[in-house]
Amino acid sequence: MAGSYEAMWEKLNLDLDAHAGLLEVLGKFYGDIYLSQDKRLRGMEYLDFVLSEIHGLRIKELQEAKAQGRKIVGTFCVFVPEELVYAADAIQVGLCAGAEAGFDKAEKILPRNTCALIKSFVGFKLSRLCPFFESCDLIVGETTCDGKKKAYEIFADYAPVYVMEIPQMKQACDRDLWKAEILRFKDTIENLTGRTITAESLKKAIRLINDRRRVLQRLNRLRAAEPTPISGRDVLLINQVSFYDDPARFTQKISELCDELEQKIARGEGVVDGAQRVMLSGCPMAIPNWKLPYIIESSGAVVVGEESCVGTRNIRDLVDESSETLDAMLDALVDRYMRIDCACFTPNRERLDHIVGMARELNVKGVIHYGLSFCQPYGIESFKVEKALREAGIPMLAIETDYSMEDVEQLKTRVEAFVEMIR
Ligand code: BJ8
């Protein structure tokens, strides 16, 4: 890939040597974790292709869109209403922050005991390693956890940052605040793009993003079959790619993959025989954060659901499509996003109910709760999750880790013991 895109990366001011090193490590990691799997769906070739072109073709597409006057908006959280971005003919990309890159630089401007996700987005930017970051006309932050909230203040010295205020509770006054924030964001996007969002353009955008959610919901229903027809790693990858691929193309490709999956299920074929069904729950896993799923799936278990933002939290709820006026559509957006059950809310009973409900529906033997080190919202909430699951008779293993590979052996020992216990 490198040869044909070097000029583009240079123009984006990437550190070419460090970037080449990153792609090499990523390629090796991907080969070991993904391409080594047996009985994969043919449809996964599309995902392999997208990954092989992660900093190539998609970036070229974004650059071409920019040349035609379209704007690129980068985000770190599923709270940013993508519908408004597409309704103004801009493009939204989820900035991944899933690798231990540039931590040495990040730790010069952030405390060391900051979660890996935050250090990663700061590290990528300071090290000039990510062409997605460098393609963005605006990066949207949000006041979810304190770490992110304060890091955006520092990050704003290096990139064009806009911060949305996210309510922390779900009372009527919180909905009012959120509605005001959605309207403020709409103005910001209209100013950025020079386009007015109309009822017609918003309706189209709502349909576009709902269609993507619908196909991922279909995938989730199909993957729940027994025997498990697709690895958890592959489904995680599909969710990860959904954040930055073209939404219409992605929906089409995953729909084809689901057709293939249906045929596989009809033939009664699974990916692994006798693997214990487990569910992951907790912090989001951005590309290329595949460490824990890989460990789980090499320890006699298979992941059949992800209760996270790179998983069901991002696709569970659709925006109501029945509205006809712009005002009613904006209200529908407000209501849909207010249903997100991030651990940044208090209280957050919905999340506990969702986890128990999902674990039962998916017929899992256990839940593995994944918290990033120094993440207080998910770390603290994991105690309530464990209690709720215990009351439902479902065992849980709490894992706290980061992006380094130092604890792989230790994690493997703990996961193997858990799988043995639930067997
Ligand atoms: S809606 S989960 S994407 S905020 S891991 S940075 S919480 S210290 S990521 Fe999230 Fe939006 Fe919520 Fe989802 Fe802070 Fe924790 Fe780090 Fe986190």
Tab-separated table of C-alpha atoms and ligand atoms in Angstrom:
chain	number	residue	atom	x	y	z
A	1	MET	CA	0.000	0.000	0.000
A	2	ALA	CA	2.745	2.419	1.056
A	3	GLY	CA	4.222	3.259	-2.360
A	4	SER	CA	1.073	4.654	-3.890
A	5	TYR	CA	0.050	6.792	-0.922
A	6	GLU	CA	3.337	8.200	0.287
A	7	ALA	CA	2.836	11.555	-1.428
A	8	MET	CA	-0.610	11.878	0.168
A	9	TRP	CA	0.754	11.072	3.638
A	10	GLU	CA	3.571	13.539	3.160
A	11	LYS	CA	1.066	16.212	2.211
A	12	LEU	CA	-0.839	15.405	5.401
A	13	ASN	CA	2.399	16.028	7.293
A	14	LEU	CA	2.665	12.516	8.741
A	15	ASP	CA	5.938	11.350	10.238
A	16	LEU	CA	6.621	8.941	7.367
A	17	ASP	CA	9.165	6.708	9.097
A	18	ALA	CA	7.161	6.281	12.282
A	19	HIS	CA	4.029	5.773	10.214
A	20	ALA	CA	5.658	3.015	8.150
A	21	GLY	CA	6.644	1.323	11.418
A	22	LEU	CA	3.080	1.558	12.704
A	23	LEU	CA	1.614	0.001	9.552
A	24	GLU	CA	4.119	-2.817	9.698
A	25	VAL	CA	3.222	-3.673	13.291
A	26	LEU	CA	-0.481	-3.385	12.518
A	27	GLY	CA	-0.168	-5.695	9.503
A	28	LYS	CA	1.638	-8.340	11.538
A	29	PHE	CA	-0.835	-8.068	14.425
A	30	TYR	CA	-3.771	-8.359	12.028
A	31	GLY	CA	-2.253	-11.383	10.319
A	32	ASP	CA	-1.775	-13.182	13.649
A	33	ILE	CA	-5.175	-12.347	15.090
A	34	TYR	CA	-7.454	-12.306	12.068
A	35	LEU	CA	-6.014	-14.043	9.030
A	36	SER	CA	-5.032	-17.075	11.101
A	37	GLN	CA	-8.709	-17.945	11.765
A	38	ASP	CA	-10.364	-21.000	10.202
A	39	LYS	CA	-13.804	-21.185	8.644
A	40	ARG	CA	-14.157	-17.456	8.113
A	41	LEU	CA	-16.956	-16.029	6.021
A	42	ARG	CA	-16.086	-14.995	2.477
A	43	GLY	CA	-17.678	-11.642	3.293
A	44	MET	CA	-14.836	-10.931	5.727
A	45	GLU	CA	-12.585	-10.355	2.706
A	46	TYR	CA	-14.152	-6.917	2.425
A	47	LEU	CA	-13.096	-6.154	6.006
A	48	ASP	CA	-9.606	-7.504	5.327
A	49	PHE	CA	-9.426	-5.203	2.331
A	50	VAL	CA	-10.633	-2.173	4.302
A	51	LEU	CA	-8.046	-2.909	6.989
A	52	SER	CA	-5.255	-3.378	4.455
A	53	GLU	CA	-6.190	0.064	3.105
A	54	ILE	CA	-6.828	1.616	6.501
A	55	HIS	CA	-4.620	4.641	5.847
A	56	GLY	CA	-4.799	4.364	2.061
A	57	LEU	CA	-7.971	4.185	0.035
A	58	ARG	CA	-10.347	5.590	2.664
A	59	ILE	CA	-8.047	8.564	3.241
A	60	LYS	CA	-7.849	9.091	-0.515
A	61	GLU	CA	-11.647	9.124	-0.614
A	62	LEU	CA	-11.744	11.673	2.190
A	63	GLN	CA	-9.195	13.854	0.417
A	64	GLU	CA	-11.225	13.701	-2.790
A	65	ALA	CA	-14.360	14.650	-0.884
A	66	LYS	CA	-12.509	17.587	0.654
A	67	ALA	CA	-11.352	18.697	-2.780
A	68	GLN	CA	-15.040	18.878	-3.728
A	69	GLY	CA	-15.726	21.101	-0.740
A	70	ARG	CA	-17.040	18.509	1.729
A	71	LYS	CA	-15.919	18.744	5.363
A	72	ILE	CA	-14.601	15.950	7.580
A	73	VAL	CA	-15.680	15.725	11.207
A	74	GLY	CA	-13.798	13.468	13.640
A	75	THR	CA	-15.323	12.099	16.843
A	76	PHE	CA	-14.457	9.961	19.870
A	77	CYS	CA	-17.875	9.169	21.239
A	78	VAL	CA	-21.168	7.708	20.064
A	79	PHE	CA	-22.969	10.730	21.489
A	80	VAL	CA	-22.078	12.923	18.516
A	81	PRO	CA	-25.163	12.900	16.265
A	82	GLU	CA	-23.816	11.706	12.954
A	83	GLU	CA	-27.160	12.417	11.277
A	84	LEU	CA	-26.567	16.175	11.500
A	85	VAL	CA	-23.119	15.831	9.957
A	86	TYR	CA	-24.419	13.864	6.962
A	87	ALA	CA	-27.462	16.130	6.646
A	88	ALA	CA	-25.014	18.967	5.946
A	89	ASP	CA	-23.189	16.795	3.390
A	90	ALA	CA	-20.123	16.459	5.595
A	91	ILE	CA	-18.486	13.117	6.504
A	92	GLN	CA	-18.034	11.806	10.039
A	93	VAL	CA	-15.206	9.497	11.045
A	94	GLY	CA	-14.730	7.883	14.417
A	95	LEU	CA	-11.123	8.461	15.447
A	96	CYS	CA	-9.947	5.152	16.797
A	97	ALA	CA	-7.455	5.714	19.620
A	98	GLY	CA	-6.987	1.988	20.162
A	99	ALA	CA	-3.186	1.656	20.025
A	100	GLU	CA	-0.307	2.485	22.291
A	101	ALA	CA	1.123	5.129	19.958
A	102	GLY	CA	2.948	8.289	20.949
A	103	PHE	CA	2.417	7.666	24.678
A	104	ASP	CA	5.824	9.157	25.464
A	105	LYS	CA	4.705	12.447	23.932
A	106	ALA	CA	1.200	12.248	25.411
A	107	GLU	CA	2.605	11.726	28.896
A	108	LYS	CA	4.483	15.018	28.633
A	109	ILE	CA	1.206	16.929	28.559
A	110	LEU	CA	-1.114	14.557	30.435
A	111	PRO	CA	-0.766	12.687	33.726
A	112	ARG	CA	0.612	9.180	33.300
A	113	ASN	CA	-2.388	7.720	35.080
A	114	THR	CA	-4.760	8.734	32.296
A	115	CYS	CA	-6.708	6.007	30.501
A	116	ALA	CA	-5.080	4.510	27.392
A	117	LEU	CA	-7.842	5.697	25.091
A	118	ILE	CA	-7.180	9.323	25.949
A	119	LYS	CA	-3.404	8.955	25.826
A	120	SER	CA	-3.800	7.252	22.467
A	121	PHE	CA	-5.736	10.046	20.762
A	122	VAL	CA	-3.359	12.637	22.097
A	123	GLY	CA	-0.376	10.435	21.214
A	124	PHE	CA	-1.540	9.857	17.646
A	125	LYS	CA	-1.917	13.568	17.087
A	126	LEU	CA	1.370	14.611	18.675
A	127	SER	CA	3.276	11.902	16.804
A	128	ARG	CA	1.699	12.762	13.441
A	129	LEU	CA	0.735	9.138	12.902
A	130	CYS	CA	-2.883	9.222	11.870
A	131	PRO	CA	-4.078	10.486	8.481
A	132	PHE	CA	-7.688	10.521	9.750
A	133	PHE	CA	-6.779	13.111	12.379
A	134	GLU	CA	-4.932	15.148	9.797
A	135	SER	CA	-7.915	15.042	7.417
A	136	CYS	CA	-10.388	16.465	9.927
A	137	ASP	CA	-11.764	19.986	9.581
A	138	LEU	CA	-13.288	19.706	13.046
A	139	ILE	CA	-12.826	17.292	15.940
A	140	VAL	CA	-15.805	16.966	18.250
A	141	GLY	CA	-15.177	16.185	21.894
A	142	GLU	CA	-17.736	15.701	24.640
A	143	THR	CA	-18.028	16.122	28.378
A	144	THR	CA	-18.507	12.471	29.214
A	145	CYS	CA	-15.785	11.444	31.658
A	146	ASP	CA	-13.507	13.937	33.415
A	147	GLY	CA	-10.431	12.563	31.653
A	148	LYS	CA	-11.765	13.270	28.187
A	149	LYS	CA	-13.312	16.558	29.194
A	150	LYS	CA	-10.041	17.970	30.507
A	151	ALA	CA	-7.887	16.367	27.801
A	152	TYR	CA	-9.848	18.200	25.093
A	153	GLU	CA	-8.756	21.499	26.623
A	154	ILE	CA	-5.156	20.490	26.045
A	155	PHE	CA	-5.891	18.835	22.708
A	156	ALA	CA	-7.407	22.101	21.442
A	157	ASP	CA	-3.874	23.531	21.258
A	158	TYR	CA	-3.114	21.036	18.511
A	159	ALA	CA	-6.363	20.553	16.570
A	160	PRO	CA	-9.646	22.362	15.826
A	161	VAL	CA	-11.783	21.092	18.708
A	162	TYR	CA	-15.456	21.644	19.494
A	163	VAL	CA	-16.903	20.206	22.709
A	164	MET	CA	-20.505	19.086	23.229
A	165	GLU	CA	-21.878	19.086	26.741
A	166	ILE	CA	-23.388	15.717	27.598
A	167	PRO	CA	-25.851	15.563	30.508
A	168	GLN	CA	-24.947	13.296	33.410
A	169	MET	CA	-28.483	12.460	34.490
A	170	LYS	CA	-31.721	11.747	32.656
A	171	GLN	CA	-34.263	14.130	34.107
A	172	ALA	CA	-36.416	16.593	32.137
A	173	CYS	CA	-33.884	19.401	32.645
A	174	ASP	CA	-31.132	17.122	31.294
A	175	ARG	CA	-33.145	16.514	28.157
A	176	ASP	CA	-33.535	20.289	27.760
A	177	LEU	CA	-29.791	20.724	28.086
A	178	TRP	CA	-29.167	18.004	25.512
A	179	LYS	CA	-31.661	19.508	23.097
A	180	ALA	CA	-29.900	22.864	23.394
A	181	GLU	CA	-26.589	21.105	22.703
A	182	ILE	CA	-27.977	19.380	19.615
A	183	LEU	CA	-29.193	22.738	18.298
A	184	ARG	CA	-25.812	24.331	19.035
A	185	PHE	CA	-24.096	21.461	17.211
A	186	LYS	CA	-26.457	21.889	14.249
A	187	ASP	CA	-25.455	25.580	14.003
A	188	THR	CA	-21.788	24.659	14.242
A	189	ILE	CA	-22.034	22.112	11.459
A	190	GLU	CA	-24.021	24.521	9.286
A	191	ASN	CA	-21.364	27.184	9.801
A	192	LEU	CA	-18.567	24.733	9.074
A	193	THR	CA	-20.115	23.473	5.857
A	194	GLY	CA	-21.936	26.599	4.721
A	195	ARG	CA	-25.025	24.430	4.236
A	196	THR	CA	-28.430	24.616	5.833
A	197	ILE	CA	-29.817	21.415	7.274
A	198	THR	CA	-33.341	20.922	5.956
A	199	ALA	CA	-36.117	18.482	6.830
A	200	GLU	CA	-35.364	16.701	3.577
A	201	SER	CA	-31.601	16.371	4.122
A	202	LEU	CA	-32.031	15.320	7.759
A	203	LYS	CA	-34.637	12.711	6.861
A	204	LYS	CA	-32.226	11.209	4.343
A	205	ALA	CA	-29.363	11.227	6.859
A	206	ILE	CA	-31.514	9.618	9.569
A	207	ARG	CA	-32.381	6.843	7.138
A	208	LEU	CA	-28.708	6.406	6.128
A	209	ILE	CA	-27.472	5.976	9.700
A	210	ASN	CA	-30.483	3.906	10.798
A	211	ASP	CA	-29.856	1.554	7.876
A	212	ARG	CA	-26.339	0.989	9.143
A	213	ARG	CA	-27.662	0.330	12.643
A	214	ARG	CA	-30.287	-2.039	11.228
A	215	VAL	CA	-27.747	-4.146	9.373
A	216	LEU	CA	-25.594	-4.382	12.506
A	217	GLN	CA	-28.672	-5.394	14.500
A	218	ARG	CA	-29.293	-8.125	11.918
A	219	LEU	CA	-25.681	-9.249	12.262
A	220	ASN	CA	-26.092	-9.405	16.041
A	221	ARG	CA	-29.235	-11.500	15.752
A	222	LEU	CA	-27.535	-13.929	13.373
A	223	ARG	CA	-24.293	-14.289	15.298
A	224	ALA	CA	-26.296	-15.379	18.347
A	225	ALA	CA	-27.100	-18.708	16.648
A	226	GLU	CA	-25.798	-21.934	18.132
A	227	PRO	CA	-23.298	-23.196	17.073
A	228	THR	CA	-21.699	-19.752	16.850
A	229	PRO	CA	-21.329	-18.991	13.129
A	230	ILE	CA	-18.813	-16.110	13.318
A	231	SER	CA	-16.042	-15.270	15.750
A	232	GLY	CA	-16.447	-12.404	18.195
A	233	ARG	CA	-13.237	-10.929	16.816
A	234	ASP	CA	-14.741	-10.673	13.346
A	235	VAL	CA	-17.912	-9.016	14.639
A	236	LEU	CA	-15.827	-6.588	16.701
A	237	LEU	CA	-13.852	-5.695	13.582
A	238	ILE	CA	-17.064	-5.067	11.642
A	239	ASN	CA	-18.251	-2.731	14.405
A	240	GLN	CA	-14.889	-0.964	14.470
A	241	VAL	CA	-14.904	-0.413	10.708
A	242	SER	CA	-18.476	0.943	10.862
A	243	PHE	CA	-17.060	4.075	12.465
A	244	TYR	CA	-15.045	5.193	9.494
A	245	ASP	CA	-16.215	3.437	6.342
A	246	ASP	CA	-18.676	5.057	3.942
A	247	PRO	CA	-22.049	4.283	5.603
A	248	ALA	CA	-24.013	3.269	2.475
A	249	ARG	CA	-21.248	1.013	1.144
A	250	PHE	CA	-20.686	-0.518	4.568
A	251	THR	CA	-24.399	-1.308	4.964
A	252	GLN	CA	-24.457	-2.991	1.560
A	253	LYS	CA	-21.369	-5.115	2.268
A	254	ILE	CA	-22.518	-6.201	5.714
A	255	SER	CA	-25.930	-7.030	4.339
A	256	GLU	CA	-24.235	-9.405	1.861
A	257	LEU	CA	-22.192	-10.870	4.707
A	258	CYS	CA	-25.409	-11.449	6.676
A	259	ASP	CA	-26.903	-13.324	3.699
A	260	GLU	CA	-23.870	-15.590	3.726
A	261	LEU	CA	-24.166	-15.981	7.482
A	262	GLU	CA	-27.792	-17.099	7.113
A	263	GLN	CA	-26.732	-19.815	4.709
A	264	LYS	CA	-24.011	-20.935	7.082
A	265	ILE	CA	-26.483	-21.117	9.954
A	266	ALA	CA	-28.916	-23.109	7.790
A	267	ARG	CA	-26.124	-25.635	7.207
A	268	GLY	CA	-25.579	-25.806	10.974
A	269	GLU	CA	-21.921	-24.748	10.721
A	270	GLY	CA	-20.091	-23.072	13.573
A	271	VAL	CA	-16.639	-21.514	13.880
A	272	VAL	CA	-15.377	-23.444	16.864
A	273	ASP	CA	-16.669	-26.643	18.375
A	274	GLY	CA	-17.388	-26.725	22.080
A	275	ALA	CA	-16.334	-23.147	22.825
A	276	GLN	CA	-17.990	-21.544	25.852
A	277	ARG	CA	-20.274	-18.632	24.980
A	278	VAL	CA	-19.268	-15.419	26.731
A	279	MET	CA	-20.212	-11.791	26.448
A	280	LEU	CA	-17.934	-8.769	26.696
A	281	SER	CA	-19.096	-5.677	28.521
A	282	GLY	CA	-17.513	-2.337	29.337
A	283	CYS	CA	-15.193	0.204	27.736
A	284	PRO	CA	-15.145	0.612	23.968
A	285	MET	CA	-12.513	-1.284	21.954
A	286	ALA	CA	-11.250	0.892	19.130
A	287	ILE	CA	-9.045	-0.387	16.286
A	288	PRO	CA	-6.582	-2.100	16.760
A	289	ASN	CA	-7.530	-3.041	20.297
A	290	TRP	CA	-8.063	-6.777	19.775
A	291	LYS	CA	-5.984	-8.043	22.690
A	292	LEU	CA	-8.674	-9.282	25.060
A	293	PRO	CA	-11.035	-10.809	22.441
A	294	TYR	CA	-8.064	-12.680	21.011
A	295	ILE	CA	-7.065	-13.968	24.431
A	296	ILE	CA	-10.646	-15.059	25.158
A	297	GLU	CA	-11.036	-16.805	21.831
A	298	SER	CA	-7.747	-18.644	22.242
A	299	SER	CA	-8.802	-19.893	25.669
A	300	GLY	CA	-11.743	-22.142	24.781
A	301	ALA	CA	-14.444	-19.453	24.634
A	302	VAL	CA	-16.174	-17.466	21.929
A	303	VAL	CA	-17.497	-13.921	22.279
A	304	VAL	CA	-21.157	-13.786	21.213
A	305	GLY	CA	-21.984	-10.198	22.202
A	306	GLU	CA	-20.328	-6.889	23.042
A	307	GLU	CA	-22.117	-4.627	25.475
A	308	SER	CA	-20.063	-1.571	24.585
A	309	CYS	CA	-20.020	1.471	22.336
A	310	VAL	CA	-18.142	-0.539	19.721
A	311	GLY	CA	-21.019	-2.997	19.899
A	312	THR	CA	-24.658	-2.930	20.939
A	313	ARG	CA	-24.673	0.451	22.717
A	314	ASN	CA	-24.103	2.157	19.387
A	315	ILE	CA	-26.783	0.296	17.459
A	316	ARG	CA	-29.472	-0.692	19.956
A	317	ASP	CA	-31.701	2.334	19.359
A	318	LEU	CA	-32.883	3.761	16.058
A	319	VAL	CA	-33.990	7.335	15.474
A	320	ASP	CA	-37.760	7.463	14.951
A	321	GLU	CA	-38.283	7.897	11.211
A	322	SER	CA	-41.915	8.950	11.258
A	323	SER	CA	-41.315	12.710	11.737
A	324	GLU	CA	-41.853	15.079	8.818
A	325	THR	CA	-40.825	18.497	10.154
A	326	LEU	CA	-37.295	19.561	10.996
A	327	ASP	CA	-38.276	20.302	14.603
A	328	ALA	CA	-39.847	16.906	15.103
A	329	MET	CA	-36.788	15.194	13.618
A	330	LEU	CA	-34.488	17.094	15.946
A	331	ASP	CA	-36.625	15.962	18.867
A	332	ALA	CA	-36.383	12.391	17.613
A	333	LEU	CA	-32.582	12.748	17.587
A	334	VAL	CA	-32.589	14.162	21.112
A	335	ASP	CA	-34.657	11.234	22.388
A	336	ARG	CA	-32.613	8.564	20.641
A	337	TYR	CA	-29.289	9.818	21.966
A	338	MET	CA	-30.660	10.321	25.477
A	339	ARG	CA	-31.228	6.570	25.634
A	340	ILE	CA	-27.468	5.829	25.510
A	341	ASP	CA	-26.516	4.058	28.742
A	342	CYS	CA	-22.873	5.147	29.089
A	343	ALA	CA	-21.324	4.711	32.543
A	344	CYS	CA	-20.885	8.489	32.644
A	345	PHE	CA	-24.586	8.733	33.664
A	346	THR	CA	-25.813	8.529	37.199
A	347	PRO	CA	-27.786	6.550	38.130
A	348	ASN	CA	-27.396	4.110	35.256
A	349	ARG	CA	-29.836	1.318	36.001
A	350	GLU	CA	-30.643	0.851	32.289
A	351	ARG	CA	-27.158	-0.449	31.623
A	352	LEU	CA	-27.448	-3.111	34.313
A	353	ASP	CA	-30.798	-4.221	32.884
A	354	HIS	CA	-29.374	-4.291	29.372
A	355	ILE	CA	-26.402	-6.393	30.431
A	356	VAL	CA	-28.490	-8.961	32.270
A	357	GLY	CA	-31.058	-9.018	29.442
A	358	MET	CA	-28.391	-9.487	26.796
A	359	ALA	CA	-26.578	-12.197	28.742
A	360	ARG	CA	-29.835	-14.137	29.066
A	361	GLU	CA	-30.893	-13.652	25.458
A	362	LEU	CA	-27.509	-14.704	24.165
A	363	ASN	CA	-27.485	-17.687	26.479
A	364	VAL	CA	-23.942	-16.960	27.660
A	365	LYS	CA	-22.151	-18.903	30.356
A	366	GLY	CA	-20.425	-15.808	31.679
A	367	VAL	CA	-19.630	-12.139	31.175
A	368	ILE	CA	-16.163	-10.629	30.958
A	369	HIS	CA	-16.171	-7.007	32.043
A	370	TYR	CA	-13.481	-4.979	30.363
A	371	GLY	CA	-12.297	-1.780	31.982
A	372	LEU	CA	-9.385	0.347	30.864
A	373	SER	CA	-6.982	1.112	33.688
A	374	PHE	CA	-7.753	4.495	35.270
A	375	CYS	CA	-11.286	4.557	33.802
A	376	GLN	CA	-13.401	5.453	36.812
A	377	PRO	CA	-16.895	5.370	35.259
A	378	TYR	CA	-16.576	1.790	33.996
A	379	GLY	CA	-14.256	0.623	36.762
A	380	ILE	CA	-16.625	1.724	39.512
A	381	GLU	CA	-19.741	0.615	37.660
A	382	SER	CA	-18.265	-2.873	37.213
A	383	PHE	CA	-19.088	-3.574	40.887
A	384	LYS	CA	-22.769	-2.907	40.226
A	385	VAL	CA	-22.623	-4.965	37.047
A	386	GLU	CA	-21.135	-7.887	38.954
A	387	LYS	CA	-23.833	-7.657	41.613
A	388	ALA	CA	-26.639	-7.531	39.033
A	389	LEU	CA	-25.185	-10.516	37.201
A	390	ARG	CA	-24.642	-12.441	40.437
A	391	GLU	CA	-28.289	-11.931	41.334
A	392	ALA	CA	-29.188	-13.279	37.893
A	393	GLY	CA	-26.920	-16.293	38.444
A	394	ILE	CA	-24.417	-15.313	35.743
A	395	PRO	CA	-20.691	-15.362	36.597
A	396	MET	CA	-18.540	-12.360	35.746
A	397	LEU	CA	-14.819	-11.817	35.421
A	398	ALA	CA	-13.593	-8.226	35.795
A	399	ILE	CA	-10.533	-7.415	33.708
A	400	GLU	CA	-8.672	-4.168	33.979
A	401	THR	CA	-5.978	-3.583	31.408
A	402	ASP	CA	-4.530	-1.136	28.885
A	403	TYR	CA	-3.084	-1.324	25.381
A	404	SER	CA	0.307	-2.787	26.281
A	405	MET	CA	1.169	-6.431	25.677
A	406	GLU	CA	2.962	-6.849	28.985
A	407	ASP	CA	0.053	-8.479	30.771
A	408	VAL	CA	-0.988	-10.911	28.017
A	409	GLU	CA	0.209	-14.025	29.835
A	410	GLN	CA	-1.325	-12.955	33.112
A	411	LEU	CA	-4.659	-12.170	31.432
A	412	LYS	CA	-4.598	-15.478	29.615
A	413	THR	CA	-4.187	-17.339	32.895
A	414	ARG	CA	-7.159	-15.501	34.432
A	415	VAL	CA	-9.372	-15.944	31.373
A	416	GLU	CA	-8.519	-19.660	31.088
A	417	ALA	CA	-9.394	-20.178	34.746
A	418	PHE	CA	-12.719	-18.370	34.218
A	419	VAL	CA	-13.560	-20.429	31.137
A	420	GLU	CA	-12.720	-23.580	33.032
A	421	MET	CA	-14.979	-22.467	35.881
A	422	ILE	CA	-18.007	-21.782	33.636
A	423	ARG	CA	-17.560	-24.911	31.525
B	1	BJ8	S1	-20.787	6.921	25.224
B	1	BJ8	S2	-18.348	4.761	26.675
B	1	BJ8	S3	-17.751	6.375	23.578
B	1	BJ8	S4	-17.832	8.256	26.637
B	1	BJ8	S5	-12.369	4.528	28.836
B	1	BJ8	S6	-12.218	7.928	27.848
B	1	BJ8	S7	-14.982	6.731	29.861
B	1	BJ8	S8	-11.706	7.077	31.240
B	1	BJ8	S9	-14.913	6.015	26.253
B	1	BJ8	FE1	-17.082	6.354	25.784
B	1	BJ8	FE2	-18.893	7.948	24.697
B	1	BJ8	FE3	-19.400	6.712	26.985
B	1	BJ8	FE4	-19.314	5.357	24.743
B	1	BJ8	FE5	-13.168	8.088	29.863
B	1	BJ8	FE6	-13.247	5.553	30.609
B	1	BJ8	FE7	-11.231	6.414	29.160
B	1	BJ8	FE8	-13.706	6.233	28.104
